Amino acid sequence: MIKKTVYGLIAFTALAVVSCTSEKKEEKELTSGILTQYMDTTVNPGDNFTAFVNGTWVKNTPIPDDKSSYGVGYIVYEESEENVKKIIEESSEGDFAEGSDEQKVGDLYTSYVNFDKRNEIGVAPLKPVFEKIDALANYDDLATYFAYANKMGINVPLGLFIYQDFKDPTIYTVYTWQSGLGLPDREYYLKDDERSQEIRAKYVEHIEKMFDLAGLPNGKESASTVMNLETALAEEHMEKEKTRDLVSLYNMFPVDTLGNIMPQFNWTAFLSEAGLAQQEKLGVLMLDYTKALDGIITSTPLDTWKTYLKWGVIDANASRLNEAMDRQNWEFYSAELRGTKEQRPLWRRGVSAVNGTLGEVVGKVYVKKHFPPEAKERMEKLVENLLKAYEASIKELDWMSDDTKKEALDKLSKFTPKIGYPNKWKEYDFEIKEDDLYGNMQRSQLYEYNRELAKLGQPIDREEWGMTPQTVNAYYNPTLNEIVFPAAILQPPFFDLNAEDAVNYGSIGAVIGHEIGHGFDDMGSTFDGDGAMRNWWTDTDKEEFKKRTGALVEQYNQFEVLPGLNINGEFTLGENIGDLGGLSIALKAYKMSLNGAEAPVMDGYTGEQRVFIGYAQSWRNKARDEALRVQISTDPHSPADFRVNGVVRNVPEFYSAFDVKESDSLYLAPEKRVKIW
């Protein structure tokens, strides 16, 4: 089953910073935690706060050639990769039993980095799938193939995934999702600006080259065929902003009524091949798209579909085959689309493959080596403090009625924090061979599909994690009402036990606050404390919430990232709410932790100033223009600079902390500042 990371289902924030509690640290002289060497104090903080905090680093640090962006997250991520590489090397040194964790890790990595063997095998593994496609005799066969492709991780127009039922999170159910595009978003097919036209032309060239490398005839004609069909699909795709409205997306149908949605599509064949013959209902999340797909399927000749499906096979496996296909795949998706100058080192790509395929096998060892028990204890305390601060803030809200506050507080009381690593580890019971990368990835894909399929009819697995411990990230899951913080976000250089609390509250404290905030953003707030989609708001409070979030949308719509390219305030709303609430509540938690004592002044900065500086430090980053364009089109997070400047200007304490005046660029009149939580 395709494990979709649906925006709003699991909301991610890519932030890696330090944690610390308000407990007194004895026998250590605490530092401020401020990275003064990266600051540019010639900048007025009220004009550009991120430049004030990070300006010298931005000026003096080039983006590495193998990256489209670079900053705090990448630095910690690469350290995590280096630690995982050592674990892999230990698994490669020795004669381990067949089927052991060590054998699987070592041989998977070897199969990835051994380009001599990959070049020898070439594109031969694709030929049986091409033959399978050539054998399709009618549209019923096409429906069957769509299901097969989902099993094997191949992109087709109708995706499947398993998740909790939004309205009954005590059971798993199956959803469909719009899919089938090779470019990052529908807009790439429909916009008429010069860059969009250039990308489309380069994409067609890329498809042609990949068809040639795959040994298929008529590459130029095939590329045009694929582009035309993908464009037809893109025209019917739901706009990304609308995919955030999960209440409207929730359309659950008995399986025997699916013919009313796609009357010409063989749902029986599709569900049977998918292993869902006994499924009684199906969630169709993009209803209008799904209805339109029925007509696209039958109005498109079967030979056109076969060409398109072969492209899906090539694209899905390009990085698993020979060097020529791997390189061409990078040339388009990384060099052309995102502006990178070099491929990442082969060993790093191999580590990513191991992390993505045997993640919790590696994670078990990673935790033992790099996540001491005291780190988890400190994090648990900090999460507790942030939840207390949220509780206090909700009680103090002047715009919310007591009835809605009661529901919000009930939800807050039911949050489940997960810190560091899972209590039980996943098994990976499939064969790994040191000379068969393609086969390894296929066996992994099918195993994970069946792992998902086996959830149906079973109790909800509340111990499951959506990220590995070595992932530098965090997330909120609305149907489980859980906030999850993998071990790797608590690693040096940001897990600084020697730093005074303020900077740490501004960094990892704001991350915690951000993830809690997803439970109360525009999507999370449609789920209650038990994870069920339910309207727990009074009508008046809901209108006021929409008014306040609407003001935040308008603020972000005004931010110009590149000439003529603005942030999409509606698409990024959930993350912007998370950022604003995260910093605001982290600041409140820091103040509460002082218990009435006065914060020390360190390196010339007060406690409040250091909270803001810690927050900005955690977003130290720079990106290539090409990468920013992709981010604006596809990523619900705002670019890093705006996650700082767009947030601090709404927080009243920022004005007093840095003496921000009406003439300063970041100044907002008090009535224009947005406060939600």
XYZ file of C-alpha atoms in Angstrom:
677
model
C 0.000 0.000 0.000
C 1.408 3.381 -0.881
C 2.240 5.075 2.396
C 1.238 8.593 1.482
C 2.587 11.537 3.373
C -0.565 13.562 2.868
C -0.235 17.208 3.823
C -2.270 17.653 6.969
C -2.503 13.964 7.845
C 0.996 13.875 9.231
C 2.372 17.394 9.458
C 6.156 17.610 9.393
C 8.525 20.307 10.534
C 12.151 20.021 9.503
C 13.877 21.583 12.474
C 16.799 20.219 14.439
C 17.766 22.035 17.576
C 18.640 21.604 21.238
C 16.532 20.653 24.221
C 16.961 21.699 27.798
C 14.825 21.907 30.919
C 14.448 24.517 33.597
C 16.244 22.304 36.117
C 19.401 23.757 37.567
C 22.565 22.336 36.026
C 25.116 21.970 38.767
C 28.881 22.132 38.435
C 28.715 23.613 34.959
C 29.118 27.186 33.865
C 26.378 27.639 31.305
C 26.956 29.385 28.005
C 24.411 31.659 26.388
C 24.009 29.287 23.441
C 24.152 32.282 21.090
C 26.311 31.743 18.026
C 27.649 35.276 17.963
C 30.087 34.464 15.157
C 27.142 34.005 12.784
C 25.357 37.252 13.709
C 25.429 40.489 11.745
C 24.837 43.158 14.342
C 25.049 45.904 11.695
C 21.517 44.845 10.722
C 18.653 46.362 12.682
C 16.732 43.393 14.187
C 13.482 45.264 13.571
C 14.212 45.373 9.840
C 15.399 41.818 9.226
C 15.675 39.608 12.273
C 16.954 36.518 10.508
C 19.777 38.559 8.940
C 20.602 40.053 12.344
C 20.971 36.556 13.831
C 22.357 34.623 10.847
C 23.633 37.243 8.407
C 27.372 36.630 8.709
C 26.911 32.886 8.249
C 24.745 33.465 5.168
C 27.319 35.818 3.634
C 30.289 33.547 4.264
C 28.829 30.078 3.677
C 28.439 28.771 0.127
C 25.801 26.169 -0.648
C 27.683 22.906 -1.297
C 27.532 21.809 -4.925
C 25.603 18.634 -4.086
C 22.806 20.528 -2.346
C 19.967 22.777 -3.421
C 19.791 24.330 0.045
C 21.966 24.248 3.126
C 21.598 25.051 6.795
C 21.005 23.737 10.272
C 18.803 20.838 9.214
C 21.305 19.600 6.661
C 24.252 19.891 9.030
C 22.570 17.668 11.603
C 21.191 15.376 8.902
C 24.635 14.756 7.473
C 26.028 14.001 10.903
C 23.247 11.461 11.341
C 24.206 9.943 7.978
C 27.851 9.709 9.050
C 26.802 7.904 12.222
C 24.641 5.509 10.220
C 27.515 4.875 7.810
C 29.607 3.623 10.725
C 26.788 1.275 11.706
C 26.597 -0.001 8.127
C 30.351 -0.515 7.952
C 30.208 -2.628 11.087
C 27.523 -4.710 9.375
C 29.740 -5.104 6.322
C 32.742 -6.370 8.277
C 32.234 -9.963 9.238
C 30.539 -13.174 8.232
C 26.995 -12.791 9.515
C 24.253 -15.380 9.300
C 21.955 -15.232 6.280
C 18.837 -13.291 7.202
C 20.426 -11.555 10.203
C 20.027 -7.797 10.623
C 23.742 -7.311 10.007
C 23.668 -9.332 6.780
C 20.692 -7.396 5.459
C 22.124 -3.974 6.258
C 25.575 -4.745 4.907
C 24.388 -6.461 1.724
C 21.754 -3.828 0.933
C 24.365 -1.087 1.149
C 26.788 -3.116 -0.963
C 24.132 -3.704 -3.607
C 23.540 0.047 -3.807
C 27.125 1.299 -4.075
C 28.360 -1.495 -6.408
C 27.868 0.278 -9.712
C 29.984 -2.300 -11.530
C 27.350 -4.930 -10.798
C 24.488 -2.506 -11.427
C 25.963 -1.574 -14.812
C 26.396 -5.248 -15.647
C 22.724 -5.945 -14.890
C 21.611 -2.759 -16.657
C 17.915 -2.337 -17.445
C 17.205 -6.071 -17.772
C 15.012 -6.117 -14.589
C 12.501 -3.809 -16.286
C 11.835 -6.070 -19.255
C 9.327 -8.380 -17.485
C 7.316 -5.351 -16.378
C 7.391 -3.886 -19.886
C 6.102 -7.229 -21.169
C 3.363 -7.160 -18.543
C 2.310 -3.747 -19.826
C 2.444 -4.819 -23.486
C 0.111 -7.709 -22.632
C -2.690 -5.414 -21.438
C -5.601 -6.205 -23.750
C -8.348 -3.854 -22.530
C -9.330 -1.271 -19.957
C -10.189 -3.956 -17.413
C -6.573 -5.101 -17.617
C -5.559 -1.474 -17.156
C -7.514 -1.286 -13.886
C -5.756 -4.444 -12.714
C -2.380 -2.953 -13.619
C -3.139 0.257 -11.692
C -3.495 -1.879 -8.564
C -0.327 -3.835 -9.345
C 1.579 -0.569 -9.792
C 0.410 0.637 -6.401
C 1.771 -2.536 -4.851
C 5.140 -2.024 -6.508
C 5.518 1.708 -5.810
C 4.973 2.780 -9.425
C 3.242 6.097 -10.027
C -0.207 5.765 -11.648
C -3.213 8.143 -11.684
C -5.041 6.504 -8.783
C -3.045 6.010 -5.591
C -3.974 3.935 -2.540
C -3.017 4.181 1.096
C -4.181 2.852 4.460
C -4.793 5.139 7.405
C -7.137 5.512 10.334
C -10.714 6.338 9.420
C -10.949 10.099 9.965
C -14.339 9.821 11.632
C -13.681 6.560 13.438
C -9.955 6.458 14.304
C -10.383 3.107 16.074
C -10.251 1.345 12.695
C -8.033 1.341 9.627
C -9.516 2.033 6.228
C -8.402 2.507 2.623
C -8.259 5.802 0.743
C -7.592 6.812 -2.837
C -5.474 9.849 -3.686
C -4.850 11.735 -6.919
C -1.528 10.812 -8.454
C 0.158 10.076 -11.771
C 2.265 13.180 -12.464
C 6.014 13.167 -13.057
C 6.514 16.876 -12.372
C 6.189 18.091 -8.762
C 2.714 19.663 -8.994
C -0.152 20.362 -11.397
C 0.989 23.971 -11.778
C 4.105 22.853 -13.645
C 1.871 21.666 -16.472
C -0.465 24.647 -16.567
C 1.544 27.826 -15.953
C 2.640 29.849 -18.990
C 5.586 31.772 -17.536
C 8.966 31.349 -19.198
C 10.482 29.121 -16.499
C 7.486 26.767 -16.478
C 7.674 26.393 -20.263
C 11.401 25.724 -19.996
C 10.892 23.043 -17.356
C 8.232 21.318 -19.459
C 10.557 21.278 -22.462
C 13.393 19.879 -20.342
C 11.045 17.280 -18.865
C 10.075 16.034 -22.323
C 13.772 15.833 -23.229
C 14.405 13.896 -20.023
C 11.662 11.372 -20.769
C 13.056 10.853 -24.274
C 16.552 10.241 -22.933
C 15.255 7.800 -20.325
C 13.280 5.841 -22.920
C 16.442 5.588 -25.011
C 18.490 4.445 -22.008
C 15.825 1.853 -21.196
C 16.234 0.407 -24.669
C 12.712 1.339 -25.774
C 11.956 2.616 -29.294
C 10.459 5.932 -30.377
C 11.741 7.928 -27.408
C 10.837 11.338 -28.826
C 7.294 10.339 -29.739
C 6.845 8.528 -26.425
C 7.957 11.572 -24.455
C 5.356 13.740 -26.177
C 2.698 11.088 -25.532
C 3.531 10.959 -21.823
C 3.531 14.740 -21.497
C 0.131 15.087 -23.154
C -1.474 12.479 -20.911
C 0.090 13.870 -17.733
C -1.174 17.327 -18.726
C -4.707 15.967 -19.078
C -4.416 14.468 -15.595
C -2.967 17.683 -14.168
C -5.896 19.697 -15.492
C -8.210 17.603 -13.310
C -5.996 17.426 -10.225
C -7.359 19.227 -7.187
C -5.380 22.368 -6.360
C -2.958 21.775 -3.499
C -4.645 24.441 -1.351
C -7.929 22.550 -1.459
C -6.274 19.277 -0.433
C -5.872 20.829 3.026
C -9.634 20.737 3.649
C -9.886 17.225 5.019
C -13.520 17.675 6.024
C -14.480 18.222 2.385
C -12.108 15.504 1.197
C -13.661 12.853 3.425
C -15.956 10.920 1.083
C -16.529 7.351 2.263
C -18.391 5.035 -0.105
C -19.565 1.429 0.128
C -17.532 -0.518 -2.406
C -20.664 -1.606 -4.288
C -21.461 2.055 -5.064
C -18.060 2.955 -6.568
C -19.514 2.360 -10.031
C -21.494 5.580 -9.554
C -18.197 7.490 -9.382
C -16.280 5.720 -12.164
C -18.862 3.659 -14.053
C -16.442 2.530 -16.764
C -13.655 1.518 -14.371
C -13.432 -2.115 -13.263
C -13.338 -1.586 -9.520
C -13.666 -5.326 -8.878
C -10.484 -6.077 -10.811
C -8.686 -3.131 -9.236
C -9.563 -4.055 -5.650
C -8.957 -7.753 -6.193
C -5.416 -7.197 -7.495
C -4.821 -4.751 -4.651
C -5.696 -7.433 -2.086
C -8.845 -5.553 -1.101
C -11.543 -7.874 -2.430
C -13.137 -8.062 1.021
C -13.019 -4.327 1.677
C -16.503 -2.965 2.338
C -15.852 0.762 1.910
C -13.354 3.089 0.296
C -12.486 6.716 1.036
C -12.349 8.695 -2.212
C -10.518 11.841 -1.176
C -10.477 13.717 -4.497
C -13.991 13.016 -5.695
C -14.166 15.371 -8.686
C -10.755 14.246 -9.929
C -11.744 10.599 -9.564
C -14.944 11.145 -11.541
C -12.985 12.945 -14.283
C -10.382 10.165 -14.374
C -13.038 7.732 -15.582
C -13.460 9.702 -18.792
C -9.727 10.267 -19.250
C -9.091 6.523 -19.045
C -11.551 5.496 -21.736
C -10.906 8.446 -24.061
C -7.192 7.628 -24.083
C -6.096 4.822 -26.430
C -4.703 1.754 -24.721
C -1.386 2.133 -26.569
C -1.030 5.628 -25.109
C -1.587 4.206 -21.657
C 1.066 1.558 -22.289
C 3.624 4.230 -23.186
C 2.685 6.221 -20.073
C 2.874 3.137 -17.834
C 6.326 2.252 -19.131
C 7.467 5.734 -18.203
C 6.126 5.145 -14.694
C 8.236 1.985 -14.421
C 11.362 3.760 -15.660
C 10.866 6.773 -13.408
C 10.178 4.697 -10.282
C 13.339 2.643 -10.726
C 15.780 5.094 -12.309
C 18.029 5.363 -9.248
C 18.109 1.572 -8.764
C 19.512 0.588 -12.140
C 22.689 1.436 -14.010
C 24.855 4.522 -13.726
C 23.561 6.124 -16.923
C 19.915 6.071 -15.792
C 20.802 7.139 -12.268
C 22.772 10.087 -13.618
C 20.078 11.209 -16.067
C 17.473 11.006 -13.305
C 19.671 13.333 -11.216
C 20.274 15.647 -14.182
C 16.594 16.516 -14.420
C 15.140 16.221 -10.921
C 18.106 17.687 -9.032
C 20.244 19.707 -11.437
C 17.507 21.162 -13.642
C 14.637 21.450 -11.176
C 16.573 22.370 -8.021
C 19.854 23.785 -9.258
C 22.301 21.359 -7.664
C 25.761 21.200 -9.259
C 26.878 17.704 -8.269
C 25.301 14.440 -7.170
C 25.530 13.605 -3.512
C 28.406 11.206 -2.783
C 27.498 7.617 -3.588
C 27.983 6.517 0.022
C 25.446 9.084 1.237
C 22.921 7.901 -1.329
C 23.582 4.345 -0.166
C 22.968 5.353 3.449
C 19.668 6.937 2.413
C 18.662 3.695 0.697
C 19.409 1.693 3.850
C 17.571 4.199 6.050
C 14.551 4.068 3.763
C 14.469 0.294 3.471
C 15.696 -1.064 6.823
C 15.199 2.067 8.897
C 14.378 0.598 12.283
C 17.043 -2.099 12.016
C 19.598 0.700 11.826
C 17.597 2.764 14.307
C 18.003 0.204 17.083
C 21.780 0.513 16.893
C 21.690 4.256 16.343
C 19.736 4.826 19.550
C 22.165 2.730 21.615
C 25.110 4.713 20.299
C 23.736 8.236 20.064
C 20.721 8.744 22.324
C 21.477 8.439 26.045
C 18.606 7.989 28.518
C 19.184 11.434 30.029
C 18.433 12.989 26.627
C 14.998 11.380 26.604
C 14.360 12.480 30.188
C 15.231 16.090 29.406
C 13.017 16.057 26.331
C 10.094 14.608 28.276
C 10.384 17.421 30.795
C 10.483 20.059 28.096
C 7.414 18.611 26.358
C 5.622 18.645 29.709
C 6.498 22.324 30.162
C 5.274 23.239 26.670
C 1.960 21.440 27.241
C 1.510 23.351 30.506
C 2.195 26.619 28.702
C -0.358 25.749 26.017
C -2.903 24.988 28.722
C -2.312 28.340 30.375
C -2.502 30.151 27.051
C -5.798 28.502 26.045
C -7.340 29.423 29.386
C -6.291 33.041 28.876
C -7.631 33.440 25.319
C -9.941 36.437 25.103
C -11.558 35.468 21.801
C -12.716 31.931 22.637
C -15.814 30.872 24.556
C -15.684 28.599 27.591
C -17.424 25.793 25.678
C -14.754 25.668 22.983
C -11.963 26.139 25.517
C -13.224 23.083 27.359
C -12.943 21.000 24.191
C -9.497 22.419 23.357
C -8.217 21.659 26.838
C -9.634 18.144 26.637
C -7.740 17.613 23.397
C -4.550 19.023 24.884
C -4.822 16.668 27.861
C -4.964 13.682 25.491
C -1.799 14.446 23.507
C 0.600 11.501 23.345
C 4.291 12.452 23.117
C 6.730 9.995 21.545
C 10.375 10.777 22.073
C 13.518 9.266 20.640
C 12.517 5.830 19.414
C 9.631 3.328 19.345
C 8.930 0.928 22.170
C 8.794 -1.959 19.707
C 10.776 -2.338 16.511
C 9.553 -3.261 13.052
C 10.690 -6.485 11.426
C 11.869 -6.711 7.833
C 11.283 -10.312 6.846
C 12.381 -10.287 3.219
C 15.494 -11.400 1.351
C 18.415 -9.040 0.737
C 21.116 -9.979 -1.781
C 24.412 -8.150 -2.158
C 24.260 -8.251 -5.973
C 20.578 -7.429 -6.600
C 19.633 -3.836 -5.742
C 16.547 -3.825 -7.953
C 15.285 -7.085 -6.465
C 16.025 -5.892 -2.943
C 13.945 -2.760 -3.452
C 11.109 -4.676 -5.097
C 10.968 -7.185 -2.250
C 11.033 -4.340 0.265
C 8.225 -2.509 -1.540
C 5.993 -5.563 -1.622
C 6.733 -6.371 2.023
C 5.802 -2.854 3.122
C 2.654 -2.973 1.007
C 1.596 -6.189 2.713
C 2.534 -4.747 6.111
C 0.025 -1.977 5.471
C -2.575 -4.354 4.070
C -2.368 -6.534 7.193
C -3.542 -3.605 9.332
C -7.073 -3.832 7.977
C -9.392 -5.392 10.533
C -6.758 -5.171 13.254
C -6.588 -2.879 16.327
C -4.854 0.453 15.795
C -1.113 0.109 16.368
C -0.416 3.062 18.650
C 3.227 2.052 19.007
C 4.034 2.506 15.312
C 6.279 5.367 14.260
C 6.121 7.215 10.943
C 9.816 8.174 11.141
C 12.982 6.371 12.118
C 15.043 7.453 15.160
C 17.855 8.670 12.886
C 15.525 11.090 11.066
C 16.136 14.804 11.647
C 12.503 15.867 11.819
C 9.315 15.756 13.912
C 5.597 15.321 13.228
C 2.039 15.464 14.520
C -0.523 12.771 13.689
C -4.134 14.006 14.120
C -5.961 10.662 14.243
C -3.685 9.445 17.054
C -3.304 12.935 18.541
C 0.412 12.311 18.969
C 3.558 14.431 18.698
C 6.695 12.561 17.672
C 10.333 13.620 18.067
C 12.981 11.224 16.694
C 16.333 10.947 18.456
C 18.335 12.610 15.689
C 16.845 16.062 16.274
C 18.425 15.991 19.736
C 21.999 15.395 18.621
C 25.039 17.687 18.752
C 25.841 20.357 17.802
C 22.379 21.470 18.868
C 21.705 19.301 21.895
C 23.842 21.554 24.051
C 23.522 20.593 27.694
C 25.865 23.443 28.555
C 23.587 26.165 27.189
C 21.280 28.211 29.378
C 17.603 27.489 28.899
C 16.461 30.510 26.870
C 18.099 29.610 23.547
C 16.960 26.012 23.924
C 13.362 27.048 24.512
C 13.591 29.168 21.383
C 14.901 26.261 19.333
C 13.695 22.776 20.302
C 11.033 24.325 22.525
C 9.548 26.043 19.477
C 9.685 22.733 17.572
C 7.669 21.075 20.314
C 5.269 23.996 20.355
C 5.000 23.806 16.572
C 3.972 20.145 16.638
C 1.480 20.705 19.441
C 0.208 23.614 17.382
C -0.606 21.306 14.474
C -3.302 19.852 16.670
C -4.928 23.286 16.639
C -4.158 24.540 13.135
C -6.697 24.844 10.309
C -6.700 21.059 9.755
C -5.746 19.669 13.155
C -8.548 21.644 14.764
C -11.088 19.576 12.841
C -10.094 16.516 14.915
C -10.929 16.065 18.598
C -8.830 14.714 21.454
C -9.652 11.123 20.525
C -8.485 11.667 16.953
C -11.952 11.736 15.402
C -12.954 14.286 12.781
C -15.600 16.253 14.657
C -16.599 19.894 14.864
C -15.997 20.791 18.514
C -16.269 24.539 17.943
C -19.145 26.937 18.547
C -20.147 28.754 15.354
C -18.973 32.094 16.737
C -15.572 30.758 17.750
C -15.084 29.046 14.402
C -15.780 32.307 12.595
C -13.302 34.166 14.780
C -10.708 31.442 14.189
C -11.201 31.780 10.423
C -10.896 35.549 10.690
C -7.571 35.277 12.507
C -6.164 32.574 10.253
C -7.351 34.553 7.239
C -5.287 37.511 8.433
C -2.238 35.225 8.626
C -2.923 34.026 5.073
C -2.946 37.612 3.867
C 0.317 38.401 5.646
C 2.147 35.525 4.008
C 0.621 36.181 0.596
C 2.501 39.490 0.622
C 5.934 37.930 1.126
C 7.930 37.968 -2.116
C 10.491 35.158 -2.176
C 11.876 35.929 -5.646
C 10.786 38.626 -8.111
C 7.223 37.770 -9.047
C 7.105 34.725 -6.740
C 5.176 35.063 -3.496
C 4.442 32.616 -0.698
C 1.071 30.897 -0.987
C -0.487 31.878 2.337
C -3.372 29.426 2.060
C -1.187 26.431 1.249
C 1.312 27.218 4.029
C -1.305 28.196 6.612
C -1.017 25.107 8.831
C 2.758 25.383 9.119
C 2.595 29.133 9.680
C 0.088 28.614 12.501
C 2.444 25.989 13.928
C 5.414 28.363 13.739
C 3.564 31.277 15.329
C 2.111 29.178 18.121
C 5.363 27.298 18.593
C 7.444 30.389 19.266
C 4.755 32.134 21.292
C 4.164 29.164 23.567
C 7.882 28.390 23.864
C 8.431 31.953 25.075
C 5.596 31.544 27.560
C 7.012 28.212 28.758
C 10.429 29.796 29.281
C 8.913 32.576 31.376
C 6.970 30.023 33.416
C 10.154 28.012 33.976
C 11.783 30.993 35.677
C 9.254 30.751 38.543
C 9.342 34.493 39.046
C 13.122 34.790 39.035
C 14.814 37.252 36.722
C 16.543 35.727 33.712
C 20.288 36.335 33.515
C 21.775 38.622 30.898
C 24.300 36.630 28.846
C 26.541 37.883 26.049
C 24.674 41.154 26.401
C 21.233 39.663 25.708
C 18.274 39.228 28.045
C 16.435 35.945 28.454
C 13.606 37.018 26.142
C 16.070 38.170 23.503
C 17.847 34.827 23.656
C 14.609 32.927 23.114
C 14.057 34.871 19.887
C 17.697 34.475 18.863
C 17.537 30.724 19.545
C 14.471 30.497 17.331
C 16.154 32.343 14.465
C 19.341 30.291 14.835
C 17.356 27.127 14.277
C 16.306 28.442 10.848
C 19.817 29.329 9.660
C 19.590 28.350 5.998
C 20.118 29.428 2.424
C 18.664 28.002 -0.788
C 19.166 28.192 -4.532
C 16.544 30.092 -6.510
C 15.503 26.922 -8.342
C 14.952 25.126 -5.042
C 12.865 28.001 -3.725
C 10.613 27.799 -6.766
C 10.035 24.099 -6.179
C 9.419 24.728 -2.492
C 6.791 27.380 -3.137
C 5.013 25.027 -5.551
C 5.114 21.863 -3.463
C 6.026 22.437 0.191
C 3.489 23.576 2.823
C 6.351 25.122 4.829
C 7.385 28.709 4.136
C 11.041 29.339 3.228
C 13.309 29.622 6.262
C 13.735 33.410 6.307
C 9.983 33.904 6.420
C 9.573 31.318 9.152
C 11.569 33.789 11.232
C 10.604 37.276 10.042
C 7.000 36.323 9.334
C 6.568 35.012 12.863
C 8.426 37.388 15.189
C 6.567 40.450 13.888
C 3.331 38.970 15.295
C 4.734 38.358 18.806
C 4.320 41.391 21.118
C 7.415 40.562 23.198
C 9.588 40.906 20.084
C 8.855 44.633 19.957
C 9.900 45.299 23.530
C 12.827 42.873 23.445
C 14.473 44.548 20.446
C 12.990 48.061 20.666
C 11.197 47.704 17.334
C 9.842 51.043 16.069
C 7.084 51.982 13.649
C 9.698 52.928 11.061
C 11.210 49.409 11.099
C 10.431 47.049 8.222
C 9.024 44.248 10.390
C 6.747 46.543 12.388
C 3.073 45.645 12.446
C 0.514 47.828 14.192
C -0.877 46.038 17.273
C -4.273 45.504 15.623
C -2.572 43.836 12.636
C -0.667 41.296 14.714
C -2.174 37.819 14.644
C -2.641 35.832 17.834
C -4.422 32.524 17.595
C -3.257 30.283 20.428
